[in-house]
Every structure is written in structure tokens, then in C-alpha cells.
Coordinates of C-alpha atoms in Angstrom, one line a residue:
M847 CA 91.9 137.1 23.2
S848 CA 92.5 139.6 20.4
A849 CA 89.8 141.9 19.0
S850 CA 89.7 139.7 15.8
E851 CA 88.8 136.5 17.7
P852 CA 85.1 135.8 18.1
A853 CA 83.8 135.3 21.7
G854 CA 84.2 131.8 22.8
E855 CA 87.0 131.1 20.4
V856 CA 90.5 130.0 21.5
R857 CA 93.6 131.4 19.9
G858 CA 95.1 128.9 17.4
I859 CA 91.9 126.7 17.1
D860 CA 89.4 126.8 14.3
S861 CA 86.7 125.2 16.5
P862 CA 84.2 124.2 13.8
R863 CA 86.8 122.5 11.5
V864 CA 88.8 120.9 14.4
S865 CA 85.5 119.7 16.1
A866 CA 84.5 118.1 12.8
W867 CA 87.8 116.3 12.4
L868 CA 87.8 115.1 16.0
A869 CA 84.3 113.6 15.6
A870 CA 85.3 111.9 12.4
N871 CA 88.7 110.6 13.4
V872 CA 88.9 110.0 17.2
A873 CA 87.0 107.0 18.4
G874 CA 84.4 107.9 21.0
A875 CA 84.9 111.6 20.5
K876 CA 81.5 113.4 20.4
P877 CA 80.8 117.1 19.8
P878 CA 80.5 119.7 21.1
F879 CA 84.1 120.2 22.2
V880 CA 85.5 122.7 24.6
F881 CA 89.0 123.9 23.8
E882 CA 91.3 125.4 26.4
L883 CA 94.8 126.7 25.8
I884 CA 97.2 125.3 28.4
A885 CA 100.1 127.6 29.4
G886 CA 103.4 125.9 28.6
G887 CA 106.3 125.9 26.3
H888 CA 107.4 128.6 23.9
S889 CA 107.6 126.5 20.7
N890 CA 104.5 124.4 21.0
L891 CA 100.9 125.3 21.7
T892 CA 99.1 122.7 23.9
Y893 CA 95.3 122.5 24.3
R894 CA 92.9 120.6 26.5
V895 CA 89.9 119.4 24.6
R896 CA 88.9 117.2 27.4
D897 CA 91.7 115.5 25.5
S898 CA 94.8 117.4 24.3
A899 CA 96.1 118.6 20.9
T900 CA 99.4 120.3 20.0
A901 CA 101.1 121.8 17.0
H902 CA 104.7 121.6 15.8
D903 CA 106.3 118.6 14.1
M904 CA 103.1 116.6 14.9
G905 CA 103.6 113.5 12.8
R906 CA 107.0 112.8 14.4
E907 CA 105.8 113.3 18.0
H908 CA 102.7 111.3 17.3
K909 CA 104.9 108.4 16.0
I910 CA 107.0 108.5 19.1
I911 CA 104.2 108.4 21.7
A912 CA 102.3 105.9 19.7
A913 CA 105.3 103.5 19.5
L914 CA 106.2 103.9 23.1
G915 CA 102.6 103.5 24.2
R916 CA 102.1 100.3 22.2
H917 CA 105.4 98.5 22.8
T918 CA 107.0 99.7 26.0
D919 CA 106.4 100.3 29.7
V920 CA 107.3 104.0 29.4
P921 CA 104.2 106.0 30.4
V922 CA 102.9 108.3 27.8
A923 CA 99.5 109.8 27.0
P924 CA 97.8 107.3 24.6
A925 CA 97.7 108.7 21.0
L926 CA 94.2 108.9 19.7
G927 CA 94.6 110.5 16.3
L928 CA 96.8 112.5 14.0
C929 CA 95.6 115.3 11.6
E930 CA 98.1 116.3 8.9
D931 CA 95.6 118.2 6.8
E932 CA 96.5 121.8 7.3
A933 CA 93.1 122.8 5.9
V934 CA 91.5 121.7 9.2
N935 CA 93.2 124.1 11.5
G936 CA 96.1 125.8 9.7
A937 CA 98.7 123.4 11.0
P938 CA 99.0 119.6 11.8
F939 CA 98.0 118.4 15.2
Y940 CA 97.5 115.2 17.1
V941 CA 95.2 114.2 20.0
M942 CA 96.1 112.3 23.1
K943 CA 93.9 110.8 25.8
F944 CA 93.6 112.9 28.9
V945 CA 95.8 111.6 31.7
Q946 CA 94.8 112.5 35.2
G947 CA 97.5 114.0 37.4
H948 CA 99.6 117.0 38.1
V949 CA 102.2 118.9 36.1
I950 CA 104.7 120.0 38.7
T951 CA 106.8 122.9 37.7
D952 CA 107.8 124.5 41.0
A953 CA 108.4 123.9 44.7
T954 CA 105.2 125.5 45.8
T955 CA 103.2 122.9 43.8
V956 CA 105.2 120.2 45.4
A957 CA 104.5 121.5 48.9
R958 CA 100.8 121.7 48.1
L959 CA 100.5 118.1 46.7
F960 CA 103.0 115.9 48.7
T961 CA 104.3 115.6 52.2
P962 CA 108.1 115.6 52.6
A963 CA 107.9 111.9 53.3
Q964 CA 106.2 111.3 49.9
R965 CA 108.5 113.3 47.7
A966 CA 111.2 110.7 47.4
E967 CA 108.6 108.4 45.8
V968 CA 108.2 111.0 43.0
G969 CA 111.9 111.3 42.5
A970 CA 112.3 107.5 42.4
S971 CA 109.6 107.2 39.8
L972 CA 111.0 110.0 37.7
I973 CA 114.4 108.4 37.4
D974 CA 113.0 104.9 37.0
V975 CA 110.9 106.1 34.0
L976 CA 114.0 107.6 32.4
A977 CA 115.9 104.4 33.0
R978 CA 113.1 102.5 31.3
L979 CA 113.2 104.8 28.3
H980 CA 116.9 104.4 28.0
R981 CA 116.5 100.6 28.1
V982 CA 114.2 100.6 25.0
D983 CA 115.7 99.2 21.8
P984 CA 114.6 101.8 19.2
D985 CA 114.7 99.3 16.4
A986 CA 112.4 96.9 18.3
V987 CA 109.7 99.5 18.7
G988 CA 109.8 101.0 15.2
L989 CA 111.8 104.0 16.1
G990 CA 115.2 103.0 14.7
N991 CA 114.9 105.6 12.0
L992 CA 114.1 108.5 14.4
G993 CA 117.6 109.8 13.8
R994 CA 121.2 108.9 13.5
K995 CA 122.5 106.8 16.4
D996 CA 126.2 107.7 16.1
A997 CA 128.1 111.0 16.7
Y998 CA 125.3 112.4 18.8
L999 CA 127.3 115.1 20.6
P1000 CA 129.2 116.3 17.5
R1001 CA 125.9 116.7 15.7
Q1002 CA 124.3 118.4 18.6
L1003 CA 127.2 120.8 19.1
N1004 CA 127.1 121.7 15.4
R1005 CA 123.3 122.1 15.4
W1006 CA 123.1 124.4 18.4
R1007 CA 126.2 126.3 17.4
T1008 CA 124.5 127.1 14.1
Q1009 CA 121.3 128.0 16.0
W1010 CA 123.3 130.4 18.2
E1011 CA 125.0 132.0 15.3
N1012 CA 121.8 132.5 13.4
S1013 CA 119.7 133.8 16.2
K1014 CA 122.1 135.6 18.6
T1015 CA 121.2 139.2 19.4
R1016 CA 124.6 140.1 20.8
E1017 CA 128.0 138.7 21.4
L1018 CA 128.4 136.4 24.4
P1019 CA 132.1 135.2 24.8
A1020 CA 131.1 132.5 27.3
M1021 CA 129.2 130.7 24.6
E1022 CA 132.3 130.6 22.4
E1023 CA 134.6 129.4 25.2
V1024 CA 132.2 126.7 26.2
H1025 CA 131.7 125.4 22.7
E1026 CA 135.5 125.2 22.2
A1027 CA 135.9 123.3 25.5
L1028 CA 133.1 120.9 24.8
V1029 CA 134.6 120.1 21.4
S1030 CA 138.1 119.6 22.9
M1031 CA 136.8 117.3 25.7
L1032 CA 134.3 115.3 23.6
P1033 CA 133.7 111.9 25.3
S1034 CA 133.2 108.8 23.2
Q1035 CA 129.6 107.6 22.8
K1036 CA 129.2 104.2 24.3
D1037 CA 125.7 103.4 23.2
A1038 CA 122.6 104.9 21.5
T1039 CA 119.1 105.1 23.0
I1040 CA 116.0 107.1 22.7
V1041 CA 116.9 110.6 24.1
H1042 CA 113.9 112.6 25.3
G1043 CA 115.8 115.9 25.1
D1044 CA 113.8 117.8 27.7
Y1045 CA 113.3 115.3 30.5
R1046 CA 112.3 116.9 33.9
L1047 CA 109.5 116.7 36.4
G1048 CA 107.7 119.7 34.7
N1049 CA 107.4 117.7 31.5
C1050 CA 105.6 114.8 33.2
I1051 CA 102.2 114.1 34.7
T1052 CA 102.5 112.9 38.3
G1053 CA 99.7 111.0 39.9
D1054 CA 98.4 111.3 43.4
D1055 CA 100.1 107.9 43.9
R1056 CA 103.5 109.7 43.4
Q1057 CA 104.1 107.8 40.2
I1058 CA 104.8 109.3 36.8
Q1059 CA 101.7 108.7 34.8
A1060 CA 102.9 110.2 31.5
V1061 CA 105.9 111.8 29.9
L1062 CA 105.1 114.8 27.8
D1063 CA 106.7 117.1 25.2
W1064 CA 108.6 114.9 22.8
E1065 CA 109.5 117.7 20.4
L1066 CA 113.3 117.3 20.9
C1067 CA 113.3 113.5 21.1
T1068 CA 115.9 111.8 19.0
L1069 CA 118.4 108.9 19.1
G1070 CA 121.8 109.3 20.7
D1071 CA 123.8 109.4 23.9
P1072 CA 121.5 108.8 27.0
M1073 CA 123.8 110.7 29.3
A1074 CA 122.5 113.9 27.6
D1075 CA 119.1 113.3 29.4
I1076 CA 120.9 112.7 32.7
G1077 CA 122.9 116.0 32.3
Y1078 CA 119.7 117.9 31.6
L1079 CA 117.8 116.3 34.5
M1080 CA 120.7 117.2 36.9
N1081 CA 120.6 120.8 35.8
N1082 CA 116.9 120.9 36.7
W1083 CA 117.4 119.1 40.1
A1084 CA 118.1 121.7 42.7
E1085 CA 118.9 120.7 46.3
P1086 CA 117.4 122.6 49.3
G1087 CA 119.5 125.5 50.5
E1088 CA 121.4 126.0 47.3
T1089 CA 122.0 129.7 46.3
G1090 CA 123.0 131.1 43.0
G1091 CA 123.4 129.1 39.7
T1092 CA 120.7 128.5 37.2
A1093 CA 119.8 125.0 38.4
A1094 CA 119.4 126.1 42.0
A1095 CA 116.5 128.5 41.3
A1096 CA 114.1 128.5 44.2
A1097 CA 111.3 127.6 41.9
S1098 CA 112.8 124.2 41.0
P1099 CA 110.4 121.4 42.2
S1100 CA 113.1 119.5 44.0
A1101 CA 114.1 122.6 46.0
A1102 CA 111.0 121.9 48.2
G1103 CA 113.0 119.2 50.0
G1104 CA 112.3 115.6 50.7
F1105 CA 113.6 114.5 47.3
Q1106 CA 116.8 112.6 46.6
T1107 CA 120.1 114.5 46.2
R1108 CA 121.6 114.6 42.7
A1109 CA 124.2 112.0 43.8
E1110 CA 121.3 109.7 44.9
I1111 CA 119.5 110.2 41.6
L1112 CA 122.6 109.4 39.7
A1113 CA 123.2 106.3 41.8
I1114 CA 119.7 105.0 41.1
Y1115 CA 120.1 105.5 37.4
A1116 CA 123.5 103.8 37.3
R1117 CA 122.1 100.8 39.2
K1118 CA 119.1 100.5 36.9
T1119 CA 121.0 100.9 33.6
G1120 CA 124.5 99.7 34.4
R1121 CA 125.9 103.0 32.9
D1122 CA 128.9 104.9 34.1
V1123 CA 127.8 108.4 35.2
A1124 CA 131.1 109.7 36.3
N1125 CA 131.4 112.2 33.5
V1126 CA 128.0 113.8 34.1
D1127 CA 129.4 117.3 34.5
Y1128 CA 130.4 117.3 30.8
Y1129 CA 126.8 116.6 29.9
R1130 CA 125.6 119.2 32.4
A1131 CA 127.8 121.8 30.8
F1132 CA 126.6 120.8 27.3
Q1133 CA 123.0 121.1 28.4
Y1134 CA 123.4 124.5 30.0
W1135 CA 125.1 125.7 26.7
R1136 CA 122.4 124.1 24.5
L1137 CA 119.6 125.6 26.5
A1138 CA 121.2 129.0 26.3
A1139 CA 121.1 128.7 22.5
I1140 CA 117.5 127.5 22.6
V1141 CA 116.3 130.4 24.8
E1142 CA 118.3 132.9 22.6
G1143 CA 116.4 131.6 19.6
V1144 CA 113.1 132.0 21.4
M1145 CA 113.9 135.5 22.4
A1146 CA 114.9 136.3 18.8
R1147 CA 111.6 135.1 17.6
Y1148 CA 109.8 137.3 20.1
L1149 CA 111.8 140.3 19.0
K1150 CA 110.8 139.6 15.4
G1151 CA 107.2 139.3 16.3
V1152 CA 106.9 135.7 15.3
M1153 CA 105.6 134.5 18.7
G1154 CA 103.1 137.3 19.2
G1155 CA 102.8 139.4 22.4
N1156 CA 105.6 141.2 24.2
A1157 CA 108.6 139.6 25.7
D1158 CA 110.7 140.7 28.8
T1159 CA 114.0 140.8 26.9
K1160 CA 115.9 141.7 30.1
A1161 CA 114.7 138.6 31.8
F1162 CA 115.5 136.5 28.7
R1163 CA 119.0 137.9 28.6
M1164 CA 119.6 137.3 32.3
Q1165 CA 118.5 133.7 31.9
I1166 CA 120.7 133.1 28.8
D1167 CA 123.7 134.8 30.6
G1168 CA 123.1 132.6 33.6
L1169 CA 123.0 129.4 31.6
A1170 CA 126.2 130.3 29.7
Q1171 CA 127.9 131.2 32.9
S1172 CA 126.9 127.9 34.5
A1173 CA 128.2 126.0 31.5
L1174 CA 131.5 128.0 31.7
E1175 CA 132.0 127.2 35.3
L1176 CA 131.6 123.5 34.7
V1177 CA 133.9 123.3 31.7
R1178 CA 136.6 125.2 33.6
K1179 CA 136.2 122.7 36.5
L1180 CA 136.5 119.8 34.0
R1181 CA 139.7 121.3 32.6
K1182 CA 141.2 121.4 36.0
G1183 CA 140.5 117.8 36.4

């Protein structure tokens, strides 16, 4: 807490105004409210209010979880209310119902919560939920205008190339080589689905029953090629005993053991969706490259003082360099056939 914040206040929350809005707009919500900042992503702030609120492109995210919650079997935290009046708290926010469970971000948490025999159930539920999301017809649930359905990869490559050029803090030749390779090997898009954009175990709430209770963090959700989500998930799915490489970091939840292998996860997805996953390495390379551009942007914001606080720029650069190198290794492998 900074010296300018009154005791009992939480950074980013105007407690009196937000409490008044909650009481007036969320059914069953009664003051007083206790606000708690939950540690999480770099671009959104997420709070527990015995419910949760977050700030970024709130109207869009609220629309997504509300539609999925009403019309599909994709588990999301039920949407309770959306505040677009910036006079309330300085930025729009929405409120979700609290979902009981665990946010699993590392192998240590896995080991504490689940026995090795139970972990495959978590993996099976995680990939089943993604398959369910990718079977949803966006038009049927009111999300057909969430974004363009065609040319997903060309648009993404252009978007994140622009992001990289606008935010890069130094030259990184691997990023240029990977971009050129991705453009030259661009696969055709076979269908268009809802794409989460950041799908991994750490962005889900997992219940004690080993089932995914809610998918969180829909900030990057759009319409497009579902294989993009699969590539991203594979990059976050380490196998026990792996050394080196960004995806095989010891902290990855699946590194705890007991989970399915990447090949087994891919086979489950292919069986549930009927999709061909043979070209998954292209999407993995794309996602490493894309994430490098995203993290570079976050680092640049820290350096400009936009995010507040101090950043370990050496650690940031090591992460970005590792992501770019992982992407480069994959595209060179693809070029060799």
C-alpha cells in the first residue's frame, strides 16, 4: 500500500463508490464489502469481493462469460453485473460469482492437492473443456460478432508484429526470422471457433473433484483457428524429466507427474473434435513468438512506469529470449520437414 492510500483501502478500488454500485446492481449483494487484490496477470487487476471484479475491456469479457454461462456447457464463473460508469471506480468492471476451487499454477500446488493417480483426471477435464469450447457455434450463442472468423493467423501475425515493433526495447533477430517463417509456412484455416487465447491450467479453477469448475481470463478471446489454443496449451504442458526450453520449466503444473503426455492430450482433443492436429508444431511456434511479443510489451510498460512498481528487466529479457528461441527451434524443425 502506498503512503497515499488510506488504511484498509485496496489499490485500484474506490471502496465507497464500488460498494454502493454492488449493492444497487448485484442481486443479493449486501454491504459492507471486503476487497482483496488477487495476484495474477500483468494487464488485468482481479479482486475478490467475496465475489470477483476485474478491469480491462470489461464489457467484452462480461459479454463472453455471460453468453457461455447461459447457452453452453463450458464452465465459467457466472456473470452477476457489469459497471461501465467510470465515475464509480475510475474504470469499468464486472462482477462474477465466486467459484470454489483452486487456481493451479505450479507443480508444487499439484503435489499438495492431488495424488499422482488423480492428476490424469485433471488433465482429462482440462482438454475436455477446451474441446467443448471449440464445439460451440459462436453465432448460436450471440458471439458471432466477437471478431472476424477468417484469416485468423494472418491477422494475428500482423497484430503481434506491430506490437513487437512498437514496444521492443532492443533488436532480437530470432523474432524476425520466426515471423518470416510463420508467414511463409502459413497453413489454411479449416474452421472458425471461439478461441480463448490464454488457455492453460493456471487460468482455470479446478475443484477438489479434479474437474474444471470455471475458465478464467477471457481478455484475449476472439474468433478464429482453434488450433491456436492447442498450440498454446502444448507450450504450457511440460512432461516430467524435461530439461531446458520454455515449456519445460520445473514450475509447470504438469511437470509434477501423473498427467497425460502431450501426445495423449492431443489424441483426446482429436477424438473429441475430429480435428487434425498433425501440424501442432506450427501453432506452438506461433504461440511462443506471440507470447514473446506480449511479454516484451509488458516489460516496456514497466520501464515506462505505466504498470507501477519495479520490474526485473533481466528476468523479463531472459523469458522473452527463451520464448523467441523456442519458436525459432520449432520453425527450423518444420522447415526440415
